[in-house]
Coordinates of C-alpha atoms in Angstrom, one line a residue:
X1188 CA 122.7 62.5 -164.4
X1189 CA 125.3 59.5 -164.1
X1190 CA 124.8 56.2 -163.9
X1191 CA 126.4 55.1 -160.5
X1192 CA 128.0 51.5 -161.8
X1193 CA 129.8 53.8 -164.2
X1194 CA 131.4 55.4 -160.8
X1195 CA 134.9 54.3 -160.0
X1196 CA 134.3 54.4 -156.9
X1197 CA 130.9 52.0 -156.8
X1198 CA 132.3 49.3 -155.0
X1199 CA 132.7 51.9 -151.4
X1200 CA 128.7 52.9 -152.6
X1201 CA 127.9 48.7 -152.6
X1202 CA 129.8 48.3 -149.8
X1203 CA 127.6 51.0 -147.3
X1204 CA 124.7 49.5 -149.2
X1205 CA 125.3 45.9 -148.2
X1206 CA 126.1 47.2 -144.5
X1207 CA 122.8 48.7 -144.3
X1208 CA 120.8 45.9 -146.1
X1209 CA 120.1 42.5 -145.6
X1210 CA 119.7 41.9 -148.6
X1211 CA 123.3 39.6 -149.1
X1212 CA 122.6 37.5 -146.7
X1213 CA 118.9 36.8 -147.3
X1214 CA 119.5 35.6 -151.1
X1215 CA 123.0 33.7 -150.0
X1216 CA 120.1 31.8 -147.5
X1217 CA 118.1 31.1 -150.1
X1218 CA 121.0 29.7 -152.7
X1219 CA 122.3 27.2 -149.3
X1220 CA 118.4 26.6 -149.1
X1221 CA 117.3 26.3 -152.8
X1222 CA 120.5 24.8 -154.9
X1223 CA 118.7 21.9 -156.6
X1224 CA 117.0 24.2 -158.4
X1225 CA 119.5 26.1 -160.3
X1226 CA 122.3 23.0 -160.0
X1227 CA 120.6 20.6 -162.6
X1228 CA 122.7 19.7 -165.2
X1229 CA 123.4 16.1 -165.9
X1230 CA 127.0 16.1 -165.2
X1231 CA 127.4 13.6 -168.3
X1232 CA 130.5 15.8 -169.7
X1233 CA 132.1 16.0 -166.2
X1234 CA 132.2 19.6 -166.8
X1235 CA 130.2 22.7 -165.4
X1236 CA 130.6 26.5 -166.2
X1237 CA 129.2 29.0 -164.9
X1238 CA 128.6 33.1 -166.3
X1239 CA 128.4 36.0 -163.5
X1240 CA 127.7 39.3 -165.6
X1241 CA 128.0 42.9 -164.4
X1242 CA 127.6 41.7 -160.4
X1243 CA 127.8 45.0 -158.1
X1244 CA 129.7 42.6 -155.1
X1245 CA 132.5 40.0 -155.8
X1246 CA 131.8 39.3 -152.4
X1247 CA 128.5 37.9 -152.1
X1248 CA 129.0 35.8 -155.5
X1249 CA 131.9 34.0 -154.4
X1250 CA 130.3 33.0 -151.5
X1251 CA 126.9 31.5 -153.4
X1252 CA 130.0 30.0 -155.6
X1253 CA 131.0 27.9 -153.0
X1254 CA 127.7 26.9 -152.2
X1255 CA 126.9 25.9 -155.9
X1256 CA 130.4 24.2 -156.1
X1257 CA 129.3 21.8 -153.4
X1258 CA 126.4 21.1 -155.0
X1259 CA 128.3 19.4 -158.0
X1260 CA 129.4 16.0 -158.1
X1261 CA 132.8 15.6 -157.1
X1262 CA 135.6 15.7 -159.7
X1263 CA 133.5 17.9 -161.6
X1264 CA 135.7 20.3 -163.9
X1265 CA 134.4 23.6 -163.4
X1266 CA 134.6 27.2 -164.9
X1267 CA 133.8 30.7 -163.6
X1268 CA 133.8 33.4 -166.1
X1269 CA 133.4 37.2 -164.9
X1270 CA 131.4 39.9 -167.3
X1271 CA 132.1 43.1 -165.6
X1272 CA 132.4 46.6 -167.8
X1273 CA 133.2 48.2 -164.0
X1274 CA 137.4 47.4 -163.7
X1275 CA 136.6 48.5 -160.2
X1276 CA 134.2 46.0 -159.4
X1277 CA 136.8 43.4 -160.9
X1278 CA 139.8 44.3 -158.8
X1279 CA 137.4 43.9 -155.8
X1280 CA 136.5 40.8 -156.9
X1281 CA 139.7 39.7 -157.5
X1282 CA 141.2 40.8 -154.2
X1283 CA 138.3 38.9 -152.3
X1284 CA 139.5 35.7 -154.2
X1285 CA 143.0 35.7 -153.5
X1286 CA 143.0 36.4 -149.7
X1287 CA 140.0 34.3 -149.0
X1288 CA 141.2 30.4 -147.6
X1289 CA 138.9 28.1 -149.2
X1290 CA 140.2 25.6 -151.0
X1291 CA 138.0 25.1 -154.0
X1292 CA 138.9 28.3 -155.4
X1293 CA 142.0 26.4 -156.1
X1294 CA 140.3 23.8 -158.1
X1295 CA 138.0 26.4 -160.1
X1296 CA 139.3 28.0 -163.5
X1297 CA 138.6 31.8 -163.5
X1298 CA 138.3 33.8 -166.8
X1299 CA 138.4 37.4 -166.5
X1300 CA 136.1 39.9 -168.7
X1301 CA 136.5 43.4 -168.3
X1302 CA 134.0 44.4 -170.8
X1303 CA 130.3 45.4 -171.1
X1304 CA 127.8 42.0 -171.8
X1305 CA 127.0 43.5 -175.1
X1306 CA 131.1 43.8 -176.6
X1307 CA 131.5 40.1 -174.7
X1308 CA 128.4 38.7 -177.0
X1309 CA 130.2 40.2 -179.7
X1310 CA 132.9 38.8 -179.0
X1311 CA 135.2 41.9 -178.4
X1312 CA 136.6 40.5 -175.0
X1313 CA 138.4 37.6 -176.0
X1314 CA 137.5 34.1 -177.8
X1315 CA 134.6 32.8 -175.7
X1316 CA 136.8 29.7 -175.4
X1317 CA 133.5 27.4 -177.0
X1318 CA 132.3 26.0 -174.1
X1319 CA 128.2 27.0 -173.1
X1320 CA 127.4 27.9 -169.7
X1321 CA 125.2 25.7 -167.5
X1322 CA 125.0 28.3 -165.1
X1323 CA 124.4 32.3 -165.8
X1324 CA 124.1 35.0 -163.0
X1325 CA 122.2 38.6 -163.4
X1326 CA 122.5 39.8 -160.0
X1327 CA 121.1 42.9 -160.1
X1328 CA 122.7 43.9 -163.5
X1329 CA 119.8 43.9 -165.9
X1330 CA 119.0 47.8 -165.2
X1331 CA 121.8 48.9 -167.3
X1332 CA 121.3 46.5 -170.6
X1333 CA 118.0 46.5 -172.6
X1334 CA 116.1 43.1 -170.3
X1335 CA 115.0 41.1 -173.3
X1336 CA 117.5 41.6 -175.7
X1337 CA 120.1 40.0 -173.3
X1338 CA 118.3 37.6 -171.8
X1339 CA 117.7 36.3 -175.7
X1340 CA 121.2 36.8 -176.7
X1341 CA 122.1 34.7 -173.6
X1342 CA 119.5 32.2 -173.7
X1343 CA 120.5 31.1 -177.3
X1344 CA 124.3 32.2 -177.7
X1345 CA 125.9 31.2 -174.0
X1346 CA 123.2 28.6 -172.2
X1347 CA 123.6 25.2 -172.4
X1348 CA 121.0 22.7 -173.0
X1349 CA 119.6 22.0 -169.5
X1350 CA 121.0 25.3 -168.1
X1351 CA 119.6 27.6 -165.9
X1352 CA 119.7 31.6 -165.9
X1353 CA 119.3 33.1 -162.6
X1354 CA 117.9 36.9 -162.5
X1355 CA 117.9 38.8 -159.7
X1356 CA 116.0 41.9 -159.6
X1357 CA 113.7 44.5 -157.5
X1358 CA 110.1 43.5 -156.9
X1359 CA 108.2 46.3 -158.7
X1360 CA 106.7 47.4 -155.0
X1361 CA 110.0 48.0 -153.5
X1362 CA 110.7 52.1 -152.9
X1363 CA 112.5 53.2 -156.0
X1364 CA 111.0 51.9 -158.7
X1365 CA 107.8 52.9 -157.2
X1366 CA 109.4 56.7 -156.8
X1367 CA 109.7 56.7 -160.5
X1368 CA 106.8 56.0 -161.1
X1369 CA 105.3 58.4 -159.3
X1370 CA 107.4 60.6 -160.1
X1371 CA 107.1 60.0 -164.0
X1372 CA 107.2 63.4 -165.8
X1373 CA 109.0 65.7 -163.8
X1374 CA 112.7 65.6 -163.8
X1375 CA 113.8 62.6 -162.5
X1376 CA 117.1 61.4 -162.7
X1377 CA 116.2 57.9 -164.1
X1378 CA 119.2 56.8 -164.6
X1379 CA 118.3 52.7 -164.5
X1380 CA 115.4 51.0 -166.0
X1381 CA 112.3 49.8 -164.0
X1382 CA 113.1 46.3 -164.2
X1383 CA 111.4 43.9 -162.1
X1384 CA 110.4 40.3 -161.4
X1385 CA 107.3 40.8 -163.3
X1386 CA 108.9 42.1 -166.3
X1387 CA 111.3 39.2 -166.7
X1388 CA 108.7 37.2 -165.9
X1389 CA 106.6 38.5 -169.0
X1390 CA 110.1 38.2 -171.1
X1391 CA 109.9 34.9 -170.3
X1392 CA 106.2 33.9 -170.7
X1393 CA 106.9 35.5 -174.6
X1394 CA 109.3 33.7 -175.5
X1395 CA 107.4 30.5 -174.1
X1396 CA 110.4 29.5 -171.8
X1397 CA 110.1 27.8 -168.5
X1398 CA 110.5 29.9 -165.3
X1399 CA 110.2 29.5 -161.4
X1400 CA 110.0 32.9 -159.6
X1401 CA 110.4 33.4 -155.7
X1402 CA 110.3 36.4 -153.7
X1403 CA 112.4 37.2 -150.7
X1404 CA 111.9 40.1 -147.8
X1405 CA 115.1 41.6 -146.8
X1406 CA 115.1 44.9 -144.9
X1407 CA 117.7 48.0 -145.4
X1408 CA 117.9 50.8 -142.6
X1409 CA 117.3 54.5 -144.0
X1410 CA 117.9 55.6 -140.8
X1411 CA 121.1 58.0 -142.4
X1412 CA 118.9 58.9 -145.4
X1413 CA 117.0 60.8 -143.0
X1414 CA 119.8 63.2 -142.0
X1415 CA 120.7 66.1 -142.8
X1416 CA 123.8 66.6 -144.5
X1417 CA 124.7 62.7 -144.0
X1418 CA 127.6 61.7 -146.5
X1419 CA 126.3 58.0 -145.7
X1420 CA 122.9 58.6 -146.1
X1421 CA 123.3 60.3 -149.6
X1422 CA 125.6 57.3 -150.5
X1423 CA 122.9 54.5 -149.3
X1424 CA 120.1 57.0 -151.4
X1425 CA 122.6 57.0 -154.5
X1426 CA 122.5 53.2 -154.8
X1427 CA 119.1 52.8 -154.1
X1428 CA 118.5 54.6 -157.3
X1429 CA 121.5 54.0 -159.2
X1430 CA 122.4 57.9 -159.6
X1431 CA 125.7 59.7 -158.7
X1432 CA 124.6 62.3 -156.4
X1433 CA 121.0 62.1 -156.4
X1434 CA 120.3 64.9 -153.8
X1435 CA 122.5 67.4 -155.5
X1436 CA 121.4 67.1 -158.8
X1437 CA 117.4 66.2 -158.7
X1438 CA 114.9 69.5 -158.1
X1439 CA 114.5 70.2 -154.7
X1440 CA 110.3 69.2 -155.1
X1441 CA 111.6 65.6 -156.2
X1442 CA 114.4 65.6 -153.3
X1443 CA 111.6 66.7 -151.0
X1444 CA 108.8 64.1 -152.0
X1445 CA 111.5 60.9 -151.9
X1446 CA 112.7 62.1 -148.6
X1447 CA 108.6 62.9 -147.1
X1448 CA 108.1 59.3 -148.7
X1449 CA 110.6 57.5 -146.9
X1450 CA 110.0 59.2 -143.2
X1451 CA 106.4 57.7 -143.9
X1452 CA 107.6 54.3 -145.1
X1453 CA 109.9 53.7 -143.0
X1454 CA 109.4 52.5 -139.5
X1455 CA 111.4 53.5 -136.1
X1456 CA 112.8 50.2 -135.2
X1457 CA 115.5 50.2 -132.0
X1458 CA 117.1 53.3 -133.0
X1459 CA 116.9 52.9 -136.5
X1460 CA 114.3 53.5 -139.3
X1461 CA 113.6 50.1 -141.5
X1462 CA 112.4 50.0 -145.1
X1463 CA 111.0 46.7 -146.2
X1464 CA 111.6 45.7 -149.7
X1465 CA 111.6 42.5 -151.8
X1466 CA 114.4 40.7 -154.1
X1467 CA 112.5 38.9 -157.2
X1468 CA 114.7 36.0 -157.8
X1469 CA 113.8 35.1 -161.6
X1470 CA 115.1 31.2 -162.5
X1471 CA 115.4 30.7 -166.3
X1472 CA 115.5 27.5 -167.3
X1473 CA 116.2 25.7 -170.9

């Protein structure tokens, strides 16, 4: 079974998801809310640069962008460099930038990396132009990399002294990653890697680093998961598990028990049926 982020067309299956999910909204909230903690370099070099790598939504991080780049002090020189293996993803990202108005886009450098994290550590994407990142992004991109390895590689290769990494990932109660685990041993299409808050938590503890871990609630409406023959509701399912076609290609007695799972789960709500998950916002800091 296929990894979905692999999918050319991913950005249409991020797009239904994020129109279905309040998920966007609730963690931009909480970066407007919560800045000073991941903005807390000393500004001494009158620089700051930032690392986004393999984002599913150009969208949503150049809005928490804007919100970080009014956090810094003024006249700052600052840097915004793109990790993204998906050239979809990237052209999305890019068209968001240049029809959006806002004027500090203008006085941000953008570097552009269509590669996977690992070739970018290994320098296969371009010189890394020698400057260390005070700021590094996993928004819901550590599923597809081995968790630790990365988060080492970037902890002592990119991060600058005082920086911050920022991981965002599933709480290890939310619906999927709770499926596969219940689910462990028959054929599942696993496709992504139960990471959670509590695992990057652990990477953390191990390698005796500082952390600061908060939770947010965010709901996503199931409501088309729950029909028959729903082209929308297979799409929302196939993001919520990260696997092209997840109906089609799973044994009908796994299709049967996720679908049985979420009619109990999720509650009637105005018309529509609510799931209530969690976002484990992970905060990194050296």
């Amino acid at each position: 079974m296929s990894d979905l982020n692999h999918d050319p067309a991913y950005p249409s299956y991020v797009e239904e998801y994020f129109d279905k999910s309040t998920e966007r909204e609730v963690f931009t909230e909480w970066v407007l809310a919560n800045a000073s903690k991941i903005v807390v370099s000393d500004f001494s070099s009158g620089k700051y640069a930032i690392l986004d790598v393999g984002t599913p939504d150009g969208d949503t991080d150049l809005q928490i962008l804007s919100l970080i780049w009014r956090n810094l002090e003024p006249g700052t020189e600052t840097s915004f460099r793109i990790v993204n293996a998906q050239a979809a993803v990237l052209e999305k990202y890019k068209a968001a930038l240049s029809s959006s108005k806002k004027r500090e886009y203008k006085k941000i450098a953008f570097d552009w990396r269509a590669a996977s994290l690992p070739d970018y550590l290994g320098g296969k994407s371009g010189e890394s132009g020698g400057c260390k990142m005070n700021l590094v992004f996993f928004m819901q991109s550590l599923y597809y990399e081995e968790p630790e390895q990365v988060l080492v590689d970037v902890y002592d290769k990119e991060l600058e002294h005082n920086g911050v990494i920022v991981c965002v990932v599933q709480d290890e109660g939310n619906f999927a990653v709770r499926m596969q685990n219940e689910l462990r041993g028959k054929d599942f299409p696993k496709s992504k890697r139960n990471v959670s808050g509590k695992d990057i938590v652990a990477v953390a503890e191990k390698h005796e680093w500082k952390c600061e871990v908060d939770t947010l609630e965010y709901i996503v409406d199931v409501g088309e998961c729950l029909k028959q023959g729903s082209s929308k509701g297979d799409m929302l399912l196939d993001m919520m598990f990260n696997v092209k076609d997840l109906r089609k290609q799973a044994p009908a007695d796994v299709s049967e028990h996720i679908t049985k799972s979420l009619e109990k789960e999720a509650a009637s709500s105005g018309g529509s049926r609510i799931l209530r998950e969690k976002v484990a916002i992970v905060m990194i800091y050296k």
